[in-house]
CSV table of C-alpha atoms in Angstrom, one decimal:
chain,number,residue,atom,x,y,z
A,318,UNK,CA,0.1,0.0,0.1
A,319,UNK,CA,1.2,3.4,-0.9
A,320,UNK,CA,2.0,5.9,1.8
A,321,UNK,CA,0.1,9.0,1.4
A,322,UNK,CA,1.8,12.0,2.7
A,323,UNK,CA,1.1,15.9,2.5
A,324,UNK,CA,3.3,18.7,3.3
A,325,UNK,CA,3.0,19.8,6.9
A,326,UNK,CA,2.1,23.1,7.8
A,327,UNK,CA,4.9,25.2,9.6
A,328,UNK,CA,2.3,26.1,12.1
A,329,UNK,CA,-0.9,24.3,12.7
A,330,UNK,CA,-4.3,25.9,12.3
A,331,UNK,CA,-6.5,25.5,15.5
A,332,UNK,CA,-10.2,26.1,15.0
A,333,UNK,CA,-12.4,26.6,18.1
A,334,UNK,CA,-15.4,24.3,18.2
A,335,UNK,CA,-18.1,24.3,20.8
A,336,UNK,CA,-18.5,20.5,20.9
A,337,UNK,CA,-14.9,19.4,20.5
A,338,UNK,CA,-12.9,22.2,22.0
A,339,UNK,CA,-10.3,22.6,19.4
A,340,UNK,CA,-10.0,21.4,15.6
A,341,UNK,CA,-6.4,20.8,14.7
A,342,UNK,CA,-5.3,21.1,11.1
A,343,UNK,CA,-1.8,20.1,10.4
A,344,UNK,CA,-1.5,19.1,6.9
A,345,UNK,CA,-1.5,21.5,3.8
A,346,UNK,CA,-3.8,19.4,1.9
A,347,UNK,CA,-6.7,19.3,4.6
A,348,UNK,CA,-6.1,23.3,4.9
A,349,UNK,CA,-6.5,23.4,1.0
A,350,UNK,CA,-9.5,21.3,0.9
A,351,UNK,CA,-10.9,23.5,3.9
A,352,UNK,CA,-10.4,26.6,1.9
A,353,UNK,CA,-12.0,25.5,-1.2
A,354,UNK,CA,-15.3,27.0,-2.5
A,355,UNK,CA,-17.0,23.7,-2.5
A,356,UNK,CA,-16.2,23.2,1.1
A,357,UNK,CA,-17.0,26.7,2.1
A,358,UNK,CA,-20.4,26.2,0.6
A,359,UNK,CA,-21.5,24.1,3.5
A,360,UNK,CA,-21.3,27.1,5.7
A,361,UNK,CA,-24.7,27.9,3.9
A,362,UNK,CA,-26.4,24.7,4.3
A,363,UNK,CA,-28.3,23.9,7.7
A,364,UNK,CA,-27.4,20.3,9.2
A,365,UNK,CA,-30.9,19.6,10.5
A,366,UNK,CA,-33.0,21.8,8.1
A,367,UNK,CA,-36.6,22.4,9.2
A,368,UNK,CA,-35.7,21.2,12.8
A,369,UNK,CA,-34.9,24.7,13.9
A,370,UNK,CA,-38.5,25.3,13.5
A,371,UNK,CA,-38.7,23.1,16.8
A,372,UNK,CA,-35.3,23.8,18.4
A,373,UNK,CA,-34.5,27.4,17.6
A,374,UNK,CA,-30.8,26.8,18.2
A,375,UNK,CA,-30.6,24.0,15.7
A,376,UNK,CA,-29.0,26.6,13.1
A,377,UNK,CA,-25.6,24.9,12.9
A,378,UNK,CA,-24.5,23.7,9.4
A,379,UNK,CA,-22.8,21.1,7.4
A,380,UNK,CA,-19.7,22.9,7.4
A,381,UNK,CA,-19.0,22.4,11.2
A,382,UNK,CA,-20.2,18.8,11.4
A,383,UNK,CA,-17.6,17.9,8.6
A,384,UNK,CA,-14.8,19.5,10.3
A,385,UNK,CA,-16.1,17.7,13.6
A,386,UNK,CA,-15.8,14.3,11.8
A,387,UNK,CA,-12.5,15.1,10.7
A,388,UNK,CA,-11.4,16.0,14.0
A,389,UNK,CA,-12.9,12.6,15.8
A,390,UNK,CA,-11.2,10.8,12.9
A,391,UNK,CA,-7.6,12.6,13.4
A,392,UNK,CA,-8.0,11.8,17.2
A,393,UNK,CA,-8.9,8.3,16.6
A,394,UNK,CA,-5.8,8.0,14.2
A,395,UNK,CA,-3.7,9.4,17.0
A,396,UNK,CA,-4.9,6.9,19.5
A,397,UNK,CA,-4.4,4.0,17.2
A,398,UNK,CA,-1.1,5.2,16.0
A,399,UNK,CA,0.3,5.3,19.8
A,400,UNK,CA,-1.5,2.2,21.2
A,401,UNK,CA,-2.1,-0.2,18.3
A,402,UNK,CA,0.5,0.3,15.5
A,403,UNK,CA,1.1,-2.4,13.0
A,404,UNK,CA,4.2,-4.3,13.6
A,405,UNK,CA,3.9,-7.0,10.7
A,406,UNK,CA,1.8,-7.0,7.9
A,407,UNK,CA,-1.6,-8.5,8.4
A,408,UNK,CA,-1.4,-8.4,12.2
A,409,UNK,CA,-4.8,-6.5,12.2
A,410,UNK,CA,-3.4,-3.6,13.9
A,411,UNK,CA,-3.2,0.1,12.7
A,412,UNK,CA,-1.2,1.1,9.6
A,413,UNK,CA,-0.9,4.9,10.0
A,414,UNK,CA,-0.1,4.9,6.1
A,415,UNK,CA,-4.0,5.3,6.0
A,416,UNK,CA,-4.2,8.5,8.2
A,417,UNK,CA,-4.2,11.1,5.4
A,418,UNK,CA,-6.8,9.1,3.5
A,419,UNK,CA,-9.3,8.6,6.3
A,420,UNK,CA,-9.0,12.1,7.6
A,421,UNK,CA,-9.8,13.4,4.0
A,422,UNK,CA,-12.7,11.1,3.7
A,423,UNK,CA,-13.9,12.2,7.2
A,424,UNK,CA,-13.7,15.8,6.0
A,425,UNK,CA,-15.6,15.4,3.1
A,426,UNK,CA,-17.9,12.6,4.0
A,427,UNK,CA,-20.9,14.8,3.6
A,428,UNK,CA,-19.8,17.1,1.0
A,429,UNK,CA,-22.6,16.3,-1.5
A,430,UNK,CA,-25.5,17.4,0.8
A,431,UNK,CA,-27.8,20.3,-0.7
A,432,UNK,CA,-30.1,22.3,1.1
A,433,UNK,CA,-33.3,20.3,2.6
A,434,UNK,CA,-31.3,17.5,1.2
A,435,UNK,CA,-33.4,14.4,1.9
A,436,UNK,CA,-36.8,16.5,0.7
A,437,UNK,CA,-34.8,17.9,-2.1
A,438,UNK,CA,-33.5,14.5,-3.2
A,439,UNK,CA,-36.8,12.8,-2.9
A,440,UNK,CA,-38.4,15.2,-5.4
A,441,UNK,CA,-35.5,16.3,-7.9
A,442,UNK,CA,-34.2,12.6,-7.8
A,443,UNK,CA,-30.6,13.5,-6.6
A,444,UNK,CA,-28.1,11.5,-4.2
A,445,UNK,CA,-26.0,13.6,-2.1
A,446,UNK,CA,-23.5,10.5,-2.0
A,447,UNK,CA,-23.1,9.9,-5.5
A,448,UNK,CA,-23.0,13.7,-5.8
A,449,UNK,CA,-20.2,13.8,-3.1
A,450,UNK,CA,-18.2,11.4,-5.1
A,451,UNK,CA,-18.6,13.4,-8.1
A,452,UNK,CA,-17.3,16.6,-6.4
A,453,UNK,CA,-14.3,14.7,-5.3
A,454,UNK,CA,-13.2,13.4,-8.4
A,455,UNK,CA,-14.4,16.2,-10.9
A,456,UNK,CA,-11.2,17.6,-12.1
A,457,UNK,CA,-12.7,21.0,-12.2
A,458,UNK,CA,-13.4,21.3,-8.5
A,459,UNK,CA,-11.2,23.2,-6.2
A,460,UNK,CA,-11.4,19.8,-4.0
A,461,UNK,CA,-10.0,17.7,-6.5
A,462,UNK,CA,-7.1,19.6,-7.4
A,463,UNK,CA,-6.2,20.0,-3.6
A,464,UNK,CA,-6.5,16.4,-3.3
A,465,UNK,CA,-4.4,15.6,-6.5
A,466,UNK,CA,-1.5,17.3,-4.7
A,467,UNK,CA,-1.0,14.0,-2.6
A,468,UNK,CA,-1.2,11.8,-5.6
A,469,UNK,CA,-2.9,11.5,-9.1
A,470,UNK,CA,-5.4,8.8,-7.9
A,471,UNK,CA,-5.9,10.2,-4.4
A,472,UNK,CA,-9.4,11.8,-5.1
A,473,UNK,CA,-10.5,8.6,-6.3
A,474,UNK,CA,-9.3,6.8,-3.3
A,475,UNK,CA,-11.1,9.4,-0.9
A,476,UNK,CA,-14.3,8.8,-3.0
A,477,UNK,CA,-13.9,5.2,-2.6
A,478,UNK,CA,-13.7,5.4,1.4
A,479,UNK,CA,-17.1,7.4,1.2
A,480,UNK,CA,-18.7,4.9,-1.2
A,481,UNK,CA,-17.5,2.1,1.3
A,482,UNK,CA,-15.6,0.3,-1.7
A,483,UNK,CA,-12.1,0.8,-0.3
A,484,UNK,CA,-10.6,-2.6,0.3
A,485,UNK,CA,-9.5,-1.7,4.4
A,486,UNK,CA,-12.4,-2.1,6.4
A,487,UNK,CA,-10.8,-0.3,9.3
A,488,UNK,CA,-10.7,2.9,7.1
A,489,UNK,CA,-14.3,2.4,5.9
A,490,UNK,CA,-15.8,1.7,9.4
A,491,UNK,CA,-14.2,4.7,10.9
A,492,UNK,CA,-16.5,7.0,9.3
A,493,UNK,CA,-19.4,4.7,8.2
A,494,UNK,CA,-20.6,2.0,10.8
A,495,UNK,CA,-23.1,1.8,13.8
A,496,UNK,CA,-20.6,3.4,16.1
A,497,UNK,CA,-18.4,5.9,13.6
A,498,UNK,CA,-17.0,9.1,13.8
A,499,UNK,CA,-19.8,10.7,11.8
A,500,UNK,CA,-22.4,9.5,14.3
A,501,UNK,CA,-20.4,10.3,17.2
A,502,UNK,CA,-20.0,14.0,16.1
A,503,UNK,CA,-23.8,14.8,14.9
A,504,UNK,CA,-25.4,13.1,18.1
A,505,UNK,CA,-23.2,15.3,20.0
A,506,UNK,CA,-23.5,18.4,17.8
A,507,UNK,CA,-27.2,18.0,17.5
A,508,UNK,CA,-27.8,17.8,21.1
A,509,UNK,CA,-25.7,20.7,21.7
A,510,UNK,CA,-27.2,22.9,19.3
A,511,UNK,CA,-30.7,22.0,20.1
A,512,UNK,CA,-30.4,22.2,23.7
A,513,UNK,CA,-31.6,18.7,24.7
A,514,UNK,CA,-29.3,16.2,26.9
A,515,UNK,CA,-30.6,13.0,25.0
A,516,UNK,CA,-27.5,12.8,22.5
A,517,UNK,CA,-24.6,13.6,25.1
A,518,UNK,CA,-22.9,10.5,25.8
A,519,UNK,CA,-19.3,9.7,27.2
A,520,UNK,CA,-17.4,10.4,24.2
A,521,UNK,CA,-14.0,10.7,26.0
A,522,UNK,CA,-14.6,7.2,27.3
A,523,UNK,CA,-15.6,5.8,23.8
A,524,UNK,CA,-12.3,7.0,22.6
A,525,UNK,CA,-10.3,5.4,25.3
A,526,UNK,CA,-11.8,2.0,24.6
A,527,UNK,CA,-11.9,2.2,20.7
A,528,UNK,CA,-9.5,-0.1,19.0
A,529,UNK,CA,-8.8,-1.8,15.6
A,530,UNK,CA,-8.8,-5.6,14.6
A,531,UNK,CA,-8.2,-7.3,11.4
A,532,UNK,CA,-11.8,-6.7,10.0
A,533,UNK,CA,-12.6,-3.4,11.4
A,534,UNK,CA,-12.9,-1.6,14.7
A,535,UNK,CA,-14.1,-2.7,18.1
A,536,UNK,CA,-14.2,-1.8,21.6
A,537,UNK,CA,-12.5,-3.3,24.5
A,538,UNK,CA,-14.7,-5.0,27.2
A,539,UNK,CA,-14.1,-2.4,30.2
A,540,UNK,CA,-16.0,0.3,27.9
A,541,UNK,CA,-19.1,-1.6,26.9
A,542,UNK,CA,-21.4,0.4,29.1
A,543,UNK,CA,-20.0,3.7,27.4
A,544,UNK,CA,-20.8,2.1,24.1
A,545,UNK,CA,-24.2,1.1,25.4
A,546,UNK,CA,-24.8,4.6,26.5
A,547,UNK,CA,-24.3,5.8,23.0
A,548,UNK,CA,-26.6,3.6,21.5
A,549,UNK,CA,-29.4,4.6,23.7
A,550,UNK,CA,-28.6,8.3,23.0
A,551,UNK,CA,-29.0,7.8,19.4
A,552,UNK,CA,-32.3,6.0,20.2
A,553,UNK,CA,-33.5,9.1,22.3
A,554,UNK,CA,-32.3,11.9,19.7
A,555,UNK,CA,-34.3,10.0,16.9
A,556,UNK,CA,-37.4,9.9,19.0
A,557,UNK,CA,-37.2,13.3,20.5
A,558,UNK,CA,-35.3,15.6,17.9
A,559,UNK,CA,-35.1,14.0,14.4
A,560,UNK,CA,-38.7,12.5,14.5
A,561,UNK,CA,-40.6,15.4,16.3
A,562,UNK,CA,-43.7,15.8,14.6
A,563,UNK,CA,-43.7,19.8,14.3
A,564,UNK,CA,-40.5,19.3,12.3
A,565,UNK,CA,-41.9,16.5,10.2
A,566,UNK,CA,-44.8,18.5,9.5
A,567,UNK,CA,-42.4,21.6,8.4
A,568,UNK,CA,-40.9,18.9,6.1
A,569,UNK,CA,-44.3,17.9,4.6
A,570,UNK,CA,-44.9,21.6,3.9
A,571,UNK,CA,-41.6,21.9,2.2
A,572,UNK,CA,-42.2,19.0,0.2
A,573,UNK,CA,-45.6,20.0,-1.1
A,574,UNK,CA,-44.4,23.7,-1.5
A,575,UNK,CA,-41.8,22.5,-4.2
A,576,UNK,CA,-44.2,20.0,-5.7
A,577,UNK,CA,-46.7,22.8,-6.5
A,578,UNK,CA,-43.8,25.1,-7.8
A,579,UNK,CA,-42.4,22.1,-10.0
A,580,UNK,CA,-46.3,21.8,-11.4
A,581,UNK,CA,-46.6,25.7,-11.8
A,582,UNK,CA,-43.2,26.2,-13.7
A,583,UNK,CA,-43.9,23.5,-16.2
A,584,UNK,CA,-46.9,25.7,-17.2
A,585,UNK,CA,-44.7,28.7,-17.4
A,586,UNK,CA,-46.1,30.7,-14.8
A,587,UNK,CA,-43.5,31.0,-11.8
A,588,UNK,CA,-40.7,33.5,-11.1
A,589,UNK,CA,-37.6,31.5,-9.9
A,590,UNK,CA,-33.9,32.1,-9.6
A,591,UNK,CA,-31.8,30.6,-12.5
A,592,UNK,CA,-30.1,28.4,-10.1
A,593,UNK,CA,-33.2,26.4,-9.0
A,594,UNK,CA,-34.8,26.7,-12.4
A,595,UNK,CA,-32.5,24.0,-14.0
A,596,UNK,CA,-33.7,21.7,-11.2
A,597,UNK,CA,-37.4,22.4,-12.1
A,598,UNK,CA,-36.5,21.7,-15.8
A,599,UNK,CA,-34.6,18.5,-14.8
A,600,UNK,CA,-31.7,19.5,-16.6
A,601,UNK,CA,-29.1,20.5,-13.9
A,602,UNK,CA,-25.3,20.4,-13.9
A,603,UNK,CA,-22.9,19.8,-10.8
A,604,UNK,CA,-22.3,23.5,-11.2
A,605,UNK,CA,-26.0,24.0,-10.6
A,606,UNK,CA,-26.1,21.7,-7.9
A,607,UNK,CA,-23.1,23.7,-6.2
A,608,UNK,CA,-24.8,27.1,-6.5
A,609,UNK,CA,-27.8,25.9,-4.4
A,610,UNK,CA,-27.9,26.6,-0.6
A,611,UNK,CA,-30.4,27.4,2.0
A,612,UNK,CA,-30.4,31.1,1.1
A,613,UNK,CA,-31.2,30.4,-2.8
A,614,UNK,CA,-34.1,28.5,-1.6
A,615,UNK,CA,-35.4,30.6,0.9
A,616,UNK,CA,-35.1,33.7,-1.6
A,617,UNK,CA,-37.3,31.5,-4.0
A,618,UNK,CA,-39.7,31.0,-1.2
A,619,UNK,CA,-40.1,34.5,-0.5
A,620,UNK,CA,-40.8,35.5,-4.1
A,621,UNK,CA,-43.5,33.0,-4.2
A,622,UNK,CA,-45.3,34.3,-1.1
A,623,UNK,CA,-46.6,36.9,-3.6
A,624,UNK,CA,-47.2,34.4,-6.4
A,625,UNK,CA,-50.6,34.4,-8.0
A,626,UNK,CA,-51.3,30.8,-7.3
A,627,UNK,CA,-53.1,30.8,-3.8
A,628,UNK,CA,-51.8,27.4,-3.0
A,629,UNK,CA,-48.1,28.4,-3.7
A,630,UNK,CA,-48.4,31.5,-1.9
A,631,UNK,CA,-50.1,29.8,1.2
A,632,UNK,CA,-47.6,27.0,1.4
A,633,UNK,CA,-44.6,29.5,0.9
A,634,UNK,CA,-46.0,31.6,3.8
A,635,UNK,CA,-46.7,28.5,6.1
A,636,UNK,CA,-43.0,27.3,5.7
A,637,UNK,CA,-41.2,30.7,6.0
A,638,UNK,CA,-43.5,32.1,8.8
A,639,UNK,CA,-43.8,28.9,10.7
A,640,UNK,CA,-47.4,27.6,10.3
A,641,UNK,CA,-47.1,23.8,10.9
A,642,UNK,CA,-50.0,21.4,9.9
A,643,UNK,CA,-51.5,19.2,12.9
A,644,UNK,CA,-51.1,15.7,12.7
A,645,UNK,CA,-52.3,12.3,14.4
A,646,UNK,CA,-50.9,9.2,14.7
A,647,UNK,CA,-52.3,6.2,12.2
A,648,UNK,CA,-51.7,2.5,12.0
A,649,UNK,CA,-52.6,-0.3,9.5
A,650,UNK,CA,-56.3,-0.3,10.5
A,651,UNK,CA,-57.1,3.4,10.7
A,652,UNK,CA,-55.2,4.1,7.1
A,653,UNK,CA,-58.6,3.0,5.8
A,654,UNK,CA,-60.2,6.6,7.3
A,655,UNK,CA,-57.8,8.7,5.3
A,656,UNK,CA,-60.1,8.8,2.0
A,657,UNK,CA,-63.0,9.9,4.1
A,658,UNK,CA,-61.0,12.4,6.1
A,659,UNK,CA,-59.2,13.8,2.9
A,660,UNK,CA,-62.7,14.3,1.5
A,661,UNK,CA,-64.0,16.3,4.7
A,662,UNK,CA,-60.9,18.5,4.2
A,663,UNK,CA,-61.6,19.0,0.5
A,664,UNK,CA,-65.1,20.1,1.5
A,665,UNK,CA,-63.8,23.0,3.8
A,666,UNK,CA,-61.7,24.4,0.9
A,667,UNK,CA,-58.4,22.7,1.2
A,668,UNK,CA,-56.8,20.8,-1.9
A,669,UNK,CA,-56.1,17.6,-0.1
A,670,UNK,CA,-53.1,17.0,-2.5
A,671,UNK,CA,-51.4,19.9,-0.8
A,672,UNK,CA,-52.7,20.1,2.6
A,673,UNK,CA,-52.7,16.4,3.6
A,674,UNK,CA,-50.1,13.8,3.8
A,675,UNK,CA,-48.8,10.7,5.5
A,676,UNK,CA,-45.2,10.6,6.6
A,677,UNK,CA,-43.4,7.6,8.4
A,678,UNK,CA,-40.6,8.3,10.8
A,679,UNK,CA,-38.9,5.0,11.8
A,680,UNK,CA,-35.6,4.2,12.9
A,681,UNK,CA,-33.5,0.9,14.0
A,682,UNK,CA,-31.3,1.9,16.8
A,683,UNK,CA,-29.3,-1.0,16.3
A,684,UNK,CA,-28.8,-4.1,14.3
A,685,UNK,CA,-26.6,-6.9,15.4
A,686,UNK,CA,-26.4,-8.3,11.8
A,687,UNK,CA,-27.1,-6.7,8.5
A,688,UNK,CA,-25.6,-8.3,5.3
A,689,UNK,CA,-26.5,-5.6,3.1
A,690,UNK,CA,-27.6,-1.9,3.0
A,691,UNK,CA,-26.1,1.1,4.3
A,692,UNK,CA,-24.6,-0.3,7.2
A,693,UNK,CA,-23.8,-3.6,6.1
A,694,UNK,CA,-21.8,-6.1,8.2
A,695,UNK,CA,-21.5,-3.1,10.8
A,696,UNK,CA,-22.3,-4.8,13.9
A,697,UNK,CA,-20.7,-3.6,17.1
A,698,UNK,CA,-18.1,-6.0,18.7
A,699,UNK,CA,-16.5,-5.9,22.0
A,700,UNK,CA,-13.4,-7.5,22.4
A,701,UNK,CA,-12.6,-9.8,25.5
A,702,UNK,CA,-9.4,-10.1,27.6
A,703,UNK,CA,-8.4,-13.2,25.4
A,704,UNK,CA,-9.1,-11.3,22.1
A,705,UNK,CA,-12.1,-12.8,21.0
A,706,UNK,CA,-14.9,-10.6,19.9
A,707,UNK,CA,-18.7,-10.7,21.1
A,708,UNK,CA,-21.4,-8.7,19.4
A,709,UNK,CA,-22.7,-6.0,21.6
A,710,UNK,CA,-26.2,-7.3,22.0
A,711,UNK,CA,-25.0,-10.6,23.5
A,712,UNK,CA,-23.6,-8.6,26.4
A,713,UNK,CA,-26.1,-6.2,27.0
A,714,UNK,CA,-29.6,-6.8,27.7
A,715,UNK,CA,-30.6,-3.1,27.2
A,716,UNK,CA,-29.3,-3.1,23.5
A,717,UNK,CA,-30.4,-6.5,23.0
A,718,UNK,CA,-34.1,-5.0,23.6
A,719,UNK,CA,-33.5,-2.7,21.0
A,720,UNK,CA,-31.7,-4.8,18.7
A,721,UNK,CA,-33.7,-5.3,15.3
A,722,UNK,CA,-36.4,-3.2,16.4
A,723,UNK,CA,-37.9,-0.4,14.4
A,724,UNK,CA,-39.0,2.7,16.7
A,725,UNK,CA,-41.0,5.5,15.7
A,726,UNK,CA,-44.7,6.2,14.2
A,727,UNK,CA,-46.5,7.3,11.0
A,728,UNK,CA,-48.7,10.1,11.1
A,729,UNK,CA,-51.3,11.7,9.0
A,730,UNK,CA,-50.9,15.6,8.5
A,731,UNK,CA,-53.7,18.2,7.9
A,732,UNK,CA,-54.4,21.9,8.4
A,733,UNK,CA,-54.8,22.9,12.1
A,734,UNK,CA,-58.1,24.2,11.3
A,735,UNK,CA,-59.8,20.9,11.3
A,736,UNK,CA,-59.1,20.7,15.0
A,737,UNK,CA,-60.0,24.2,16.2
A,738,UNK,CA,-62.3,26.7,14.4
A,739,UNK,CA,-60.4,29.2,12.7
A,740,UNK,CA,-62.1,32.7,12.8
A,741,UNK,CA,-60.9,33.3,9.0
A,742,UNK,CA,-62.7,30.3,7.9
A,743,UNK,CA,-66.7,30.7,7.5
A,744,UNK,CA,-68.9,29.2,10.2
A,745,UNK,CA,-70.5,26.9,7.7
A,746,UNK,CA,-67.6,24.9,8.0
A,747,UNK,CA,-68.0,24.1,11.7
A,748,UNK,CA,-70.1,20.9,11.2
A,749,UNK,CA,-67.3,19.5,9.1
A,750,UNK,CA,-64.8,20.4,11.9
A,751,UNK,CA,-66.9,18.6,14.3
A,752,UNK,CA,-67.2,15.6,12.0
A,753,UNK,CA,-63.7,15.5,11.3
A,754,UNK,CA,-62.9,15.6,15.2
A,755,UNK,CA,-65.0,12.5,16.2
A,756,UNK,CA,-62.3,10.5,14.5
A,757,UNK,CA,-59.3,11.9,16.7
A,758,UNK,CA,-58.7,10.9,20.3
A,759,UNK,CA,-55.4,11.4,22.3
A,760,UNK,CA,-53.5,12.2,19.4
A,761,UNK,CA,-54.5,9.2,17.2
A,762,UNK,CA,-57.1,8.3,14.7
A,763,UNK,CA,-60.0,6.0,15.8
A,764,UNK,CA,-63.0,4.3,14.3
A,765,UNK,CA,-66.4,5.5,15.4
A,766,UNK,CA,-68.2,2.8,17.6
A,767,UNK,CA,-71.3,1.6,16.2
A,768,UNK,CA,-74.1,1.5,18.5
A,769,UNK,CA,-74.6,-2.0,19.5
A,770,UNK,CA,-78.1,-3.5,18.3
A,771,UNK,CA,-80.4,-4.8,21.3
A,772,UNK,CA,-81.0,-8.4,21.2
A,773,UNK,CA,-84.6,-9.4,21.7
A,774,UNK,CA,-85.2,-11.5,24.5
A,775,UNK,CA,-88.2,-13.9,24.3
A,776,UNK,CA,-90.2,-14.6,27.7
């Protein structure tokens, strides 16, 4: 394996970070990537999108998260190089020749994210992972030119780590597994900026007990409870923050807003900035993608608040001025009520195509064995004193209870006025509101009980 090296800076660059204290940049290539216009673009893309409508402090960006993952990756490399250096080829310990590669992959792992990434991807059929690899390997980007200073094929190798095709599993799993630098940073960072305690686990302890082995990364047995705490923290963050019903409501509104804009644009009657027009037309380029950020999107939303189309205008105002939909929990049985409820909503003057939606939010807190998919073969291993490995859920009853389970709910979203009379709506709709509300109890849909027929008893 080639040893990848970069010129060392005469004096390291130190960035103050509220989560990790300091972020240290020692290599010229890392600083050059940091200064690139593609990386600086991440300052203008919020990490959690509409979540800031629920937790006002959650306005942090992809920029600082990428830096945080880089810093954790750098620290793990330091630990491995000091405590577990490879002595002979194939001994399963850490070969520090991989350091620069994995640090750059950590720094760039989310470079392909766009504004409102997951909503945007669903509507415009983009893929942030593939776009990220394209940004890294495209010879016209500043990132590519910076990485090529190391070696001509270095950009492709960095992209292969992010794509999980790089042959060394230790390198891949350091930034992509069920216990990686990516998750460790975003849980701590998101908890800090949302102001909650759920995502705060003992990171310093985790870093003390992490170690490499032949097929990846594991943890020593004296640190099992710290890893257990990390799994529970992740579970709680998803349930309390990422799956918050109001945040999901704003995502629903955002999706309908962009769907309506796309429909109107096809008819040739929509004011839109040129950077977004190419996506509405379906012929965008990488440069078009790199010109998009939260500010560009919100500029278009502001323009649309004055659109002639009343639905587009209303949805833009609802999104910009935080007017979320209400929602109720649904299940496989009560889904059968949705056509009837949509019809009631339609009778009150709302187009159900744009003012109702179902949204599922389920997460798998931990999976002991997943042979395919995003976290393939990424079970968390605990190394025993004799060097043997035991999968985490076999040792932890708490993790065992979460293993393979899907936590979350499915909800039906609709205008809040359906649950309480809106003075702006005519009173003639009151009977419809009352009819709708009969199907809602304790935040969930329910069937109306039919009166039982009295049995005739013969004397």
